Coordinates of C-alpha atoms in Angstrom, one line a residue:
M162 CA -22.0 12.8 -27.1
D163 CA -20.6 13.8 -30.5
R164 CA -19.0 11.3 -32.9
N165 CA -15.4 12.6 -32.4
T166 CA -15.6 12.1 -28.7
L167 CA -16.9 8.6 -29.1
I168 CA -14.2 7.7 -31.6
G169 CA -11.6 9.1 -29.3
L170 CA -12.7 6.9 -26.4
V171 CA -12.8 3.8 -28.6
L172 CA -9.3 4.5 -29.9
I173 CA -8.0 4.9 -26.3
F174 CA -9.4 1.5 -25.3
I175 CA -7.9 -0.1 -28.5
I176 CA -4.5 1.4 -27.8
I177 CA -4.5 0.2 -24.2
G178 CA -5.5 -3.3 -25.1
A179 CA -3.0 -3.5 -28.0
S180 CA -0.2 -2.3 -25.9
V181 CA -0.9 -4.8 -23.2
F182 CA -1.1 -7.6 -25.8
L183 CA 1.9 -6.6 -27.9
M184 CA 4.2 -5.8 -25.0
K185 CA 3.7 -9.2 -23.4
P186 CA 7.1 -10.9 -23.1
S187 CA 7.8 -13.9 -25.2
E188 CA 8.8 -17.3 -23.7
E189 CA 12.4 -16.7 -24.7
E190 CA 12.4 -13.4 -22.9
L191 CA 10.9 -15.0 -19.9
K192 CA 13.6 -17.7 -19.9
R193 CA 16.4 -15.1 -20.1
E194 CA 14.8 -13.1 -17.3
R195 CA 14.6 -16.2 -15.1
Q196 CA 18.3 -16.8 -15.7
L197 CA 19.1 -13.2 -14.9
Q198 CA 17.1 -13.3 -11.6
D199 CA 18.7 -16.5 -10.6
S200 CA 22.1 -14.8 -11.1
L201 CA 21.0 -11.8 -9.1
A202 CA 19.7 -14.0 -6.3
R203 CA 23.2 -15.4 -5.9
S204 CA 25.1 -12.1 -6.0
R205 CA 22.7 -9.3 -5.2
A206 CA 24.4 -8.5 -1.8
G207 CA 27.2 -6.9 -3.8
I208 CA 30.0 -8.3 -1.7
E209 CA 33.0 -10.4 -2.8
K210 CA 32.3 -14.1 -2.3
V211 CA 34.7 -16.7 -1.2
D212 CA 36.2 -18.7 -4.0
Q213 CA 34.0 -21.8 -4.4
D214 CA 37.1 -23.9 -5.1
T215 CA 38.3 -23.4 -1.6
S216 CA 35.2 -24.9 0.1
A217 CA 32.7 -27.8 -0.3
I218 CA 30.0 -27.4 2.2
T219 CA 27.1 -29.8 2.7
E220 CA 24.1 -29.5 5.0
T221 CA 25.6 -32.1 7.4
T222 CA 29.3 -32.6 7.5
T223 CA 32.0 -30.8 5.4
V224 CA 35.4 -32.3 4.4
L225 CA 38.1 -29.7 3.9
D226 CA 41.8 -29.8 3.2
S227 CA 44.3 -28.7 5.9
T228 CA 45.1 -25.3 4.4
I229 CA 41.5 -24.2 4.9
L230 CA 41.2 -25.7 8.4
S231 CA 44.3 -23.8 9.4
G232 CA 43.0 -20.4 8.2
P233 CA 40.9 -17.9 10.1
F234 CA 37.9 -19.7 11.7
G235 CA 39.1 -22.9 9.9
G236 CA 37.4 -25.1 12.5
A237 CA 34.0 -23.5 11.8
T238 CA 34.1 -24.3 8.1
A239 CA 33.0 -27.9 8.9
G240 CA 30.2 -29.1 11.1
S241 CA 26.7 -30.4 11.4
E242 CA 23.6 -28.3 11.2
R243 CA 21.4 -28.1 14.2
I244 CA 18.1 -26.2 14.7
V245 CA 17.0 -24.5 17.9
T246 CA 13.4 -23.3 18.1
L247 CA 12.3 -20.2 20.0
E248 CA 8.6 -19.9 20.4
N249 CA 5.9 -17.8 22.0
E250 CA 2.2 -17.1 21.5
Y251 CA 2.8 -15.3 18.1
I252 CA 6.0 -16.6 16.4
K253 CA 8.0 -19.7 16.1
A254 CA 11.6 -19.0 15.0
N255 CA 14.0 -21.7 13.9
I256 CA 17.6 -20.8 14.4
S257 CA 20.3 -22.8 12.6
T258 CA 23.9 -23.4 13.8
K259 CA 24.9 -23.0 10.2
G260 CA 25.5 -19.2 10.0
G261 CA 23.8 -18.8 13.4
Q262 CA 20.9 -17.3 11.4
V263 CA 17.2 -17.3 11.5
K264 CA 16.3 -20.1 9.1
S265 CA 12.5 -19.8 9.2
V266 CA 9.8 -18.0 11.1
E267 CA 6.2 -19.1 11.4
I268 CA 3.5 -16.6 12.3
K269 CA 1.2 -18.7 14.5
G270 CA -2.5 -18.5 13.9
Q271 CA -2.1 -17.3 10.3
E272 CA -2.3 -19.2 7.0
T273 CA -1.5 -18.6 3.4
Y274 CA -4.3 -18.2 0.9
D275 CA -4.2 -22.0 0.2
G276 CA -4.3 -23.1 3.8
R277 CA -0.6 -23.7 4.6
P278 CA 1.1 -22.4 7.7
L279 CA 2.4 -18.9 7.1
M280 CA 6.2 -18.9 7.0
L281 CA 7.9 -15.5 6.7
F282 CA 11.3 -17.1 6.2
E283 CA 11.9 -20.5 4.8
G284 CA 14.5 -22.4 2.8
D285 CA 18.2 -22.1 2.2
Q286 CA 17.8 -18.9 0.2
N287 CA 18.0 -16.9 3.4
K288 CA 21.4 -15.3 4.2
F289 CA 22.3 -13.5 7.3
G290 CA 25.8 -12.9 8.6
L291 CA 28.8 -10.6 9.1
F292 CA 31.4 -9.9 6.4
F293 CA 34.9 -8.8 7.2
S294 CA 38.5 -9.5 6.3
S295 CA 41.0 -11.5 8.4
A296 CA 44.5 -12.6 7.6
G297 CA 44.0 -11.6 4.0
K298 CA 40.8 -13.6 3.6
N299 CA 37.2 -12.6 3.3
I300 CA 35.1 -14.1 6.1
I301 CA 31.4 -14.6 5.6
T302 CA 29.8 -15.9 8.8
N303 CA 26.7 -17.1 7.0
D304 CA 28.9 -20.0 5.6
L305 CA 30.4 -21.0 9.0
F306 CA 29.1 -23.3 11.7
F307 CA 28.3 -21.8 15.1
T308 CA 28.1 -23.8 18.3
T309 CA 25.4 -23.7 21.0
T310 CA 24.5 -25.4 24.2
G311 CA 21.0 -24.1 24.1
S312 CA 17.8 -26.1 23.5
D313 CA 14.3 -25.4 22.3
I314 CA 12.5 -22.6 24.1
R315 CA 8.8 -21.9 24.6
V316 CA 7.7 -18.9 26.6
V317 CA 4.3 -17.4 27.5
G318 CA 3.0 -14.2 29.2
Q319 CA 5.8 -12.2 30.7
D320 CA 8.4 -15.0 30.6
S321 CA 11.6 -14.6 28.6
A322 CA 14.6 -16.6 27.7
S323 CA 17.7 -16.5 25.5
V324 CA 20.1 -18.7 23.7
T325 CA 23.7 -18.0 22.5
F326 CA 25.3 -19.2 19.2
R327 CA 29.1 -18.8 19.2
L328 CA 31.6 -18.6 16.3
A329 CA 35.0 -19.2 17.9
Y330 CA 38.4 -18.1 16.6
D331 CA 39.9 -19.5 19.8
A332 CA 38.9 -19.7 23.5
D333 CA 39.2 -15.9 24.1
K334 CA 38.3 -14.6 20.6
Y335 CA 34.8 -15.2 19.3
I336 CA 31.6 -13.7 17.9
D337 CA 28.3 -14.4 19.8
Y338 CA 24.8 -14.2 18.3
I339 CA 22.4 -13.9 21.3
Y340 CA 18.8 -14.5 20.5
S341 CA 16.1 -13.8 23.1
I342 CA 12.3 -14.1 23.2
K343 CA 9.5 -13.2 25.5
G344 CA 5.9 -14.1 25.6
D345 CA 3.1 -11.9 24.1
D346 CA 5.4 -10.3 21.5
H347 CA 6.2 -10.3 17.8
N348 CA 9.9 -9.5 18.5
L349 CA 12.9 -11.7 18.4
G350 CA 15.8 -10.1 20.3
F351 CA 19.1 -10.3 18.6
T352 CA 22.5 -9.0 19.9
I353 CA 25.9 -9.4 18.3
L354 CA 28.9 -9.5 20.7
T355 CA 32.5 -9.6 19.5
K356 CA 35.2 -10.6 22.1
G357 CA 38.9 -10.2 21.3
M358 CA 38.3 -9.6 17.6
Q359 CA 40.3 -6.4 17.5
D360 CA 43.4 -8.6 16.7
V361 CA 41.6 -10.8 14.3
I362 CA 39.7 -8.4 12.0
A363 CA 42.0 -6.7 9.5
P364 CA 43.5 -3.5 11.1
T365 CA 42.3 -1.4 8.1
E366 CA 38.6 -2.1 8.7
T367 CA 36.6 0.2 10.8
Q368 CA 33.2 -1.4 10.0
L369 CA 31.5 -4.7 9.9
V370 CA 29.1 -5.4 7.1
L371 CA 25.9 -7.2 8.1
N372 CA 24.5 -8.9 5.1
W373 CA 20.8 -9.9 5.1
E374 CA 19.1 -11.5 2.1
T375 CA 15.8 -13.4 1.6
V376 CA 13.4 -14.6 -0.9
L377 CA 9.7 -14.0 0.0
Y378 CA 7.1 -16.4 -1.3
Q379 CA 3.5 -15.8 -2.2
K380 CA 1.1 -15.7 0.7
E381 CA -2.0 -14.0 -0.8
K382 CA -4.4 -15.0 -3.5
D383 CA -3.7 -12.1 -5.8
M384 CA 0.0 -12.3 -6.6
S385 CA -0.2 -9.1 -8.7
S386 CA -1.6 -7.1 -5.8
E387 CA 0.9 -8.6 -3.3
R388 CA 3.8 -7.6 -5.5
Q389 CA 2.5 -4.1 -5.9
R390 CA 2.4 -3.7 -2.1
S391 CA 5.7 -5.3 -1.3
T392 CA 9.0 -3.6 -1.1
A393 CA 11.9 -2.6 1.2
Y394 CA 11.2 0.1 3.8
Y395 CA 13.8 1.9 5.9
A396 CA 13.9 4.6 8.6
L397 CA 16.7 7.1 8.9
A398 CA 18.0 8.2 12.3
D399 CA 15.8 11.4 12.1
G400 CA 12.7 9.3 12.0
D401 CA 12.0 9.8 8.3
V402 CA 10.5 6.6 6.7
D403 CA 10.8 5.9 3.0
H404 CA 10.8 2.9 0.7
L405 CA 12.2 1.6 -2.5
S406 CA 10.2 1.2 -5.7
T407 CA 7.1 -1.1 -5.6
S408 CA 7.0 -1.7 -9.3
N409 CA 10.7 -2.0 -10.5
D410 CA 14.0 -3.3 -9.4
D411 CA 15.6 -0.7 -7.1
E412 CA 18.5 0.0 -4.8
E413 CA 19.4 2.7 -2.4
S414 CA 22.7 3.5 -0.8
F415 CA 23.0 5.4 2.5
K416 CA 25.8 7.3 4.2
E417 CA 23.7 8.6 7.1
N418 CA 22.6 6.5 10.1
M419 CA 19.6 4.2 9.7
E420 CA 17.3 3.0 12.5
W421 CA 15.7 0.0 10.9
V422 CA 15.2 -1.9 7.6
S423 CA 12.1 -3.8 6.7
F424 CA 11.5 -6.4 4.0
K425 CA 7.8 -5.8 3.7
Q426 CA 5.2 -8.0 2.0
H427 CA 1.6 -7.0 1.6
F428 CA 0.3 -8.0 5.0
F429 CA 3.5 -9.0 6.9
S430 CA 6.8 -7.5 7.6
N431 CA 10.3 -8.7 8.5
V432 CA 12.0 -5.8 10.3
L433 CA 15.5 -5.5 11.7
V434 CA 15.8 -2.7 14.3
A435 CA 19.2 -1.5 15.5
D436 CA 19.2 0.1 19.0
N437 CA 22.3 2.2 18.1
G438 CA 21.5 2.5 14.4
F439 CA 23.3 1.3 11.3
N440 CA 26.1 3.4 10.0
G441 CA 24.7 3.5 6.5
G442 CA 24.5 0.7 4.0
K443 CA 22.8 -0.4 0.9
I444 CA 19.3 -1.9 0.2
N445 CA 18.1 -3.8 -2.9
V446 CA 14.8 -5.1 -4.0
Y447 CA 14.3 -7.3 -7.1
A448 CA 11.3 -8.5 -9.0
S449 CA 10.9 -12.1 -10.1
V450 CA 9.3 -14.0 -12.9
D451 CA 8.8 -17.0 -10.7
D452 CA 5.1 -17.6 -10.2
H453 CA 5.5 -18.2 -6.5
I454 CA 8.1 -15.6 -5.5
V455 CA 6.9 -12.1 -4.6
K456 CA 10.2 -10.4 -4.5
L457 CA 13.9 -10.8 -3.6
F458 CA 15.5 -8.6 -1.0
A459 CA 19.0 -7.8 0.1
A460 CA 20.7 -5.4 2.5
N461 CA 24.3 -4.6 3.5
L462 CA 24.2 -2.7 6.7
H463 CA 27.3 -1.1 8.3
L464 CA 28.2 -1.5 12.0
N465 CA 31.0 0.6 13.5
F466 CA 33.8 -1.6 14.8
S467 CA 36.0 -0.2 17.6
R468 CA 39.4 -1.6 18.4
Q469 CA 38.5 -2.8 21.9
D470 CA 38.1 -6.1 23.6
I471 CA 34.3 -6.2 23.5
N472 CA 31.8 -4.7 21.1
T473 CA 28.1 -5.2 21.4
Y474 CA 25.4 -4.4 18.8
P475 CA 21.9 -4.7 20.3
M476 CA 19.1 -5.2 17.8
H477 CA 15.8 -7.0 17.4
F478 CA 13.7 -8.5 14.7
F479 CA 10.0 -7.8 14.3
F480 CA 8.1 -10.6 12.6
G481 CA 4.4 -9.8 12.4
P482 CA 1.4 -8.5 10.6
N483 CA 1.1 -5.1 9.0
Q484 CA -1.8 -4.2 11.3
Y485 CA -1.8 -0.5 12.1
K486 CA -2.4 -0.8 15.8
V487 CA 0.2 -3.5 16.2
L488 CA 2.9 -1.7 14.3
K489 CA 2.1 1.6 16.1
A490 CA 2.3 -0.1 19.5
H491 CA 5.7 -1.4 18.6
G492 CA 7.0 2.1 18.0
Y493 CA 9.8 3.3 15.8
G494 CA 7.2 4.5 13.2
L495 CA 6.7 1.0 11.8
E496 CA 3.1 1.9 11.1
K497 CA 4.3 4.2 8.3
Q498 CA 4.9 1.1 6.2
I499 CA 1.2 0.9 5.7
D500 CA 0.2 3.0 2.7
M501 CA -2.6 5.3 3.9
G502 CA -2.5 7.5 0.8
W503 CA -1.0 10.9 0.2
G504 CA -2.0 14.5 1.2
P505 CA -5.3 14.8 2.9
M506 CA -6.2 11.2 2.3
K507 CA -3.3 10.0 4.6
W508 CA -4.4 12.2 7.5
I509 CA -8.1 11.2 7.0
N510 CA -7.1 7.6 7.3
R511 CA -4.6 7.9 10.1
F512 CA -6.6 10.3 12.4
I513 CA -10.2 9.5 11.5
T514 CA -10.8 6.2 9.7
V515 CA -8.3 4.0 11.7
P516 CA -9.6 5.2 15.1
V517 CA -13.2 4.8 14.2
F518 CA -12.6 1.4 12.6
N519 CA -10.7 0.2 15.7
F520 CA -13.5 1.4 17.9
L521 CA -16.1 -0.5 15.9
D522 CA -13.8 -3.5 15.8
G523 CA -13.9 -3.6 19.6
F524 CA -17.5 -4.8 19.4
N525 CA -16.4 -8.1 17.8
W526 CA -19.0 -7.7 15.0
S527 CA -18.4 -9.4 11.6
Y528 CA -16.4 -7.2 9.4
G529 CA -19.2 -7.0 6.9
F530 CA -21.3 -5.3 9.5
V531 CA -18.3 -3.1 10.7
I532 CA -18.0 -1.8 7.1
L533 CA -21.7 -1.2 7.0
V534 CA -21.7 0.9 10.2
L535 CA -18.6 2.7 9.1
T536 CA -20.3 3.7 5.9
V537 CA -23.4 4.9 7.7
L538 CA -21.4 7.0 10.1
L539 CA -19.4 8.6 7.3
K540 CA -22.6 9.4 5.3
L541 CA -24.2 11.0 8.4
V542 CA -21.2 13.2 9.0
L543 CA -21.1 14.3 5.4
S544 CA -24.9 14.6 5.0
P545 CA -24.9 18.5 5.5
L546 CA -22.5 18.7 2.5
T547 CA -24.7 16.3 0.5
Y548 CA -27.8 18.4 1.3
R549 CA -26.2 21.7 0.3
S550 CA -25.0 20.2 -2.9
Y551 CA -28.4 18.9 -3.8
V552 CA -30.2 22.2 -2.9
S553 CA -27.7 24.0 -5.2
M554 CA -28.4 21.6 -8.0
A555 CA -32.1 22.0 -7.4
K556 CA -31.7 25.8 -7.9
M557 CA -29.9 25.2 -11.2
R558 CA -32.6 22.8 -12.3
V559 CA -35.3 25.4 -11.6
L560 CA -33.3 28.0 -13.5
K561 CA -32.7 25.8 -16.5
P562 CA -35.9 26.9 -18.5
E563 CA -34.7 30.5 -18.2
M564 CA -31.2 29.6 -19.2
D565 CA -32.6 27.7 -22.3
Q566 CA -34.5 30.8 -23.3
I567 CA -31.3 33.0 -22.9
K568 CA -29.4 30.5 -25.1
E569 CA -32.1 30.5 -27.7
K570 CA -32.1 34.3 -27.7
V571 CA -28.3 34.9 -27.8
G572 CA -27.4 31.9 -29.8
P573 CA -24.8 29.3 -29.1
D574 CA -22.0 30.9 -31.2
N575 CA -21.5 34.0 -29.0
A576 CA -20.1 32.2 -25.9
T577 CA -18.8 35.4 -24.1
L578 CA -22.2 37.1 -24.3
L579 CA -24.0 33.9 -23.3
Q580 CA -21.9 33.6 -20.2
Q581 CA -22.5 37.3 -19.4
E582 CA -26.2 36.7 -19.6
Y583 CA -26.0 33.6 -17.5
L584 CA -24.1 35.6 -14.8
K585 CA -26.7 38.3 -14.8
L586 CA -29.4 35.6 -14.2
Y587 CA -27.3 34.0 -11.4
K588 CA -26.8 37.4 -9.8
Q589 CA -30.5 38.2 -9.9
A590 CA -31.6 34.8 -8.7
G591 CA -28.9 34.7 -5.9
V592 CA -27.6 31.4 -7.1
N593 CA -23.9 30.2 -7.1
P594 CA -23.4 27.9 -10.1
L595 CA -20.5 26.2 -8.2
G596 CA -22.6 25.6 -5.1
G597 CA -23.3 22.0 -6.1
C598 CA -19.6 21.3 -7.0
I599 CA -17.8 22.6 -3.9
P600 CA -19.6 20.2 -1.4
L601 CA -18.9 17.3 -3.7
L602 CA -15.2 18.3 -3.9
L603 CA -15.0 18.5 -0.1
Q604 CA -16.3 14.9 0.1
M605 CA -13.9 13.6 -2.5
P606 CA -10.9 13.1 -0.2
F607 CA -13.0 10.8 2.0
T608 CA -14.0 8.8 -1.0
I609 CA -10.5 8.4 -2.2
A610 CA -9.1 7.7 1.3
F611 CA -10.9 4.4 1.4
F612 CA -9.2 3.5 -1.9
F613 CA -6.0 3.2 0.2
F614 CA -7.5 2.1 3.5
F615 CA -9.3 -1.1 2.5
P616 CA -6.6 -2.8 0.3
N617 CA -4.1 -2.4 3.2
L618 CA -6.4 -3.4 6.0
F619 CA -5.0 -6.5 7.7
E620 CA -8.1 -7.1 9.7
L621 CA -10.0 -8.1 6.6
R622 CA -7.5 -10.8 5.7
G623 CA -9.2 -14.2 5.6
E624 CA -12.5 -12.8 6.9
S625 CA -15.6 -14.1 5.0
F626 CA -18.9 -12.3 4.4
L627 CA -21.9 -13.6 2.5
W628 CA -20.4 -15.3 -0.6
V629 CA -17.0 -13.6 -0.2
K630 CA -14.4 -15.9 1.3
D631 CA -11.8 -13.3 1.9
L632 CA -12.6 -9.6 2.1
S633 CA -9.0 -8.6 1.7
T634 CA -8.9 -9.8 -1.9
Y635 CA -11.3 -10.1 -4.9
D636 CA -14.3 -12.4 -4.9
S637 CA -14.4 -14.6 -8.0
P638 CA -17.7 -16.5 -8.3
I639 CA -17.5 -16.1 -12.1
T640 CA -14.3 -17.5 -13.7
F641 CA -13.2 -18.1 -17.2
S642 CA -10.1 -18.3 -19.5
P643 CA -8.0 -15.1 -19.3
L644 CA -9.1 -12.4 -21.7
P645 CA -6.2 -11.3 -24.0
I646 CA -6.9 -7.5 -23.7
I647 CA -7.7 -6.9 -20.1
G648 CA -5.9 -10.1 -18.8
T649 CA -8.5 -11.0 -16.2
S650 CA -9.9 -14.4 -15.7
H651 CA -12.8 -13.6 -13.3
L652 CA -15.6 -11.2 -12.5
S653 CA -16.1 -9.9 -9.1
L654 CA -19.8 -10.1 -8.1
M655 CA -19.3 -7.3 -5.4
C656 CA -17.7 -5.1 -8.1
I657 CA -20.7 -5.8 -10.5
L658 CA -23.1 -4.8 -7.7
M659 CA -21.2 -1.6 -7.1
T660 CA -21.2 -0.9 -10.9
V661 CA -25.0 -1.5 -11.3
T662 CA -25.9 0.7 -8.3
T663 CA -23.7 3.5 -9.6
L664 CA -25.3 3.3 -13.1
I665 CA -28.8 3.5 -11.4
S666 CA -27.7 6.4 -9.3
T667 CA -26.3 8.2 -12.4
W668 CA -29.6 7.6 -14.3
Y669 CA -31.6 9.1 -11.4
N670 CA -29.3 12.1 -11.1
N671 CA -29.6 12.8 -14.8
S672 CA -33.4 12.6 -14.7
V673 CA -33.6 14.9 -11.7
S674 CA -31.0 17.4 -12.9
G675 CA -32.2 17.4 -16.5
A676 CA -28.7 16.8 -17.9
T677 CA -28.4 16.8 -21.7
G678 CA -25.8 16.3 -24.3
Q679 CA -22.4 15.0 -23.5
M680 CA -22.8 15.5 -19.7
K681 CA -25.7 13.0 -19.8
Y682 CA -23.5 10.2 -21.1
I683 CA -20.2 10.9 -19.4
G684 CA -21.6 9.8 -16.1
Y685 CA -22.3 6.3 -17.5
F686 CA -18.7 5.8 -18.7
M687 CA -17.0 6.1 -15.4
P688 CA -18.8 3.2 -13.7
L689 CA -18.1 1.0 -16.7
I690 CA -14.4 1.9 -16.6
F691 CA -14.2 1.2 -12.8
L692 CA -15.8 -2.2 -13.4
F693 CA -12.5 -3.2 -15.0
V694 CA -10.3 -1.2 -12.7
L695 CA -11.8 -2.4 -9.5
N696 CA -12.6 -6.0 -10.6
S697 CA -9.3 -7.3 -9.0
F698 CA -9.5 -5.0 -5.9
P699 CA -10.5 -6.3 -2.5
A700 CA -14.1 -7.3 -2.1
G701 CA -14.1 -5.2 1.1
L702 CA -13.4 -2.0 -0.9
N703 CA -16.1 -2.8 -3.5
Y704 CA -18.5 -3.6 -0.8
Y705 CA -17.9 -0.2 0.8
Y706 CA -18.4 1.6 -2.5
F707 CA -21.6 -0.4 -3.1
L708 CA -22.9 0.6 0.3
S709 CA -21.8 4.2 -0.2
T710 CA -23.6 4.4 -3.5
V711 CA -26.8 2.9 -2.0
F712 CA -26.8 5.3 0.9
T713 CA -26.0 8.3 -1.3
F714 CA -28.9 7.3 -3.6
G715 CA -31.2 7.0 -0.5
Q716 CA -30.1 10.4 0.7
Q717 CA -30.9 11.9 -2.6
V718 CA -34.4 10.4 -2.7
I719 CA -35.1 11.7 0.8
I720 CA -33.7 15.1 0.1
R721 CA -35.7 15.2 -3.2
Q722 CA -38.9 14.7 -1.2
M723 CA -37.9 17.4 1.2
I724 CA -37.1 20.0 -1.4
N725 CA -40.1 21.7 -3.2
D726 CA -39.2 23.2 -6.6
D727 CA -42.0 25.6 -6.4
K728 CA -40.7 27.0 -3.1
I729 CA -37.2 27.3 -4.6
L730 CA -38.7 29.2 -7.6
A731 CA -40.5 31.5 -5.2
I732 CA -37.3 32.2 -3.3
I733 CA -35.5 32.9 -6.6
E734 CA -38.3 35.3 -7.8
S735 CA -38.1 37.0 -4.4
N736 CA -34.3 37.4 -4.8
K737 CA -34.8 39.0 -8.2
K738 CA -36.9 41.8 -6.6
K739 CA -34.2 42.7 -4.1
P740 CA -31.7 45.6 -4.7
E741 CA -29.0 44.5 -7.0
A742 CA -26.1 45.5 -4.7
K743 CA -27.2 42.9 -2.2
K744 CA -27.2 40.1 -4.7
K745 CA -23.5 40.1 -5.8
S746 CA -21.3 37.3 -4.6
K747 CA -17.5 37.3 -4.7
F748 CA -17.6 34.6 -7.4
Q749 CA -20.1 36.6 -9.5
Q750 CA -18.0 39.7 -9.1
R751 CA -14.8 37.9 -10.3
M752 CA -16.7 36.3 -13.2
E753 CA -18.0 39.7 -14.3
D754 CA -14.5 41.2 -14.1
Y755 CA -13.2 38.3 -16.2
M756 CA -16.0 38.7 -18.8
R757 CA -15.3 42.5 -19.1
Q758 CA -11.6 41.7 -19.7
Q759 CA -12.4 39.2 -22.3
Q760 CA -14.8 41.5 -24.0
G761 CA -12.2 44.3 -23.9
K762 CA -9.7 42.0 -25.6
G763 CA -12.2 41.2 -28.3
K764 CA -12.8 44.8 -29.1
G765 CA -9.1 45.5 -29.1
K766 CA -8.5 42.9 -31.8
K767 CA -11.1 44.5 -34.0

């Protein structure tokens, strides 16, 4: 490697490190950001709030003046909060009479990274209710008290049950929230029913606005990774699934019909599906500087309101894991929330990796062993490409002495003539110089596909292997104070193993291929760069890359023993004696045509 290249690489690392350090926000900026996010959390729904001077609500009993009590739904502005629990094998949902909303949901059998019960919803930050106008006032059902005669429900198997929460205007005019649950399901049924509201809701309104807001708290060890993989997803009526930004505050407004909206965290989703669709709306996602908050979500969803006695809006919530087979079985394209990559990587993961992994998972092996078998199967399938690539490199290695002689004879300054002489040699020897690269390129999508597959694989969550406590996040047996440049405070042992084996493999390839100059050293830089890049990636991913490198190295050693350089040289010498017309390949013909054009241009300039 020449001096200029080395200086350039050093400068790049210095610039990256300096930019990370200098762009770090100050304490004052962080304080202002917290104040801004607190303000957004109170107003992000974008709807007009009721004047705070007109109400004074407490969690138990509210005391109001007579003017408020005589207004629309005046009797519902005061009341006592009561919680009704709906529970099955998978979820435990607490429904509050205040707002008639889901106050919290526990995913049974799951825990946060620090051992607490996993709650998808929790606390008073959640908001869920209808917004409309009545008698010149804005009504927000989230702030009103519903009534219910229901009690706690627990179902199993095929059993089902429901409970109704009612917000009454009078005896014949009311809004019902009907929650239902059945066993063996991650769903919570939800239906809105309006009775006699055509004379209560302002005559100018043709839609109800369903406002849904929540704050989602940290559940995984790596907050940075959890934030990168958490955002709002949505499906349009035509089945197209898309999402908001994963890195910045974002919002999206819709005029077309929507089928569902999801507030997605890394490994869990909160989805609201409308059987008849939402008639447009607006979705927001906000970042947070709070160390324990992943993101803040808000959605205003439109429901068509008809001037008739009864309107029903059947929906259901999905509260569950982002496990590909679970989401796919649920339908509605929910599995598209899992990032499987782009282009060919997405199809490789969806139609090859996922089915093979699910098949191996059925044997109830440890996930460390499942990854091992998955790696072996992949290497066996790709072994023909690996063999062809190695044979092609062996041919180039055998030709290298002749190429060095040509370079010495022509001189390094005449690049065009040098390439022409090389092409003649390739043609005579029957060698394709790209023969070693093409098989490697064909294997590349499979290698990159796992870069998306493992970080989003729910099955690895909380699963231990050897010294790794959780394969879905980084292992950190070595910890220290955060480094100012790269910001890490740990070293992943699995990542170190992957890096060391890659360096050994690179050294072996260089010694076999006879690489010299810059090419000899470039191969050593990539593993060192990935040591920092993959240090905070899941241990399962680094474990796969470690296994993949070991098996690739083993394949190369075995193939090296199978290939005899003397036999290859004999084949090349035999090819040289064949008629020239039979030795041309399409690649060589194109290269010859290109060289003639370049040579012609050079003569024209003279």
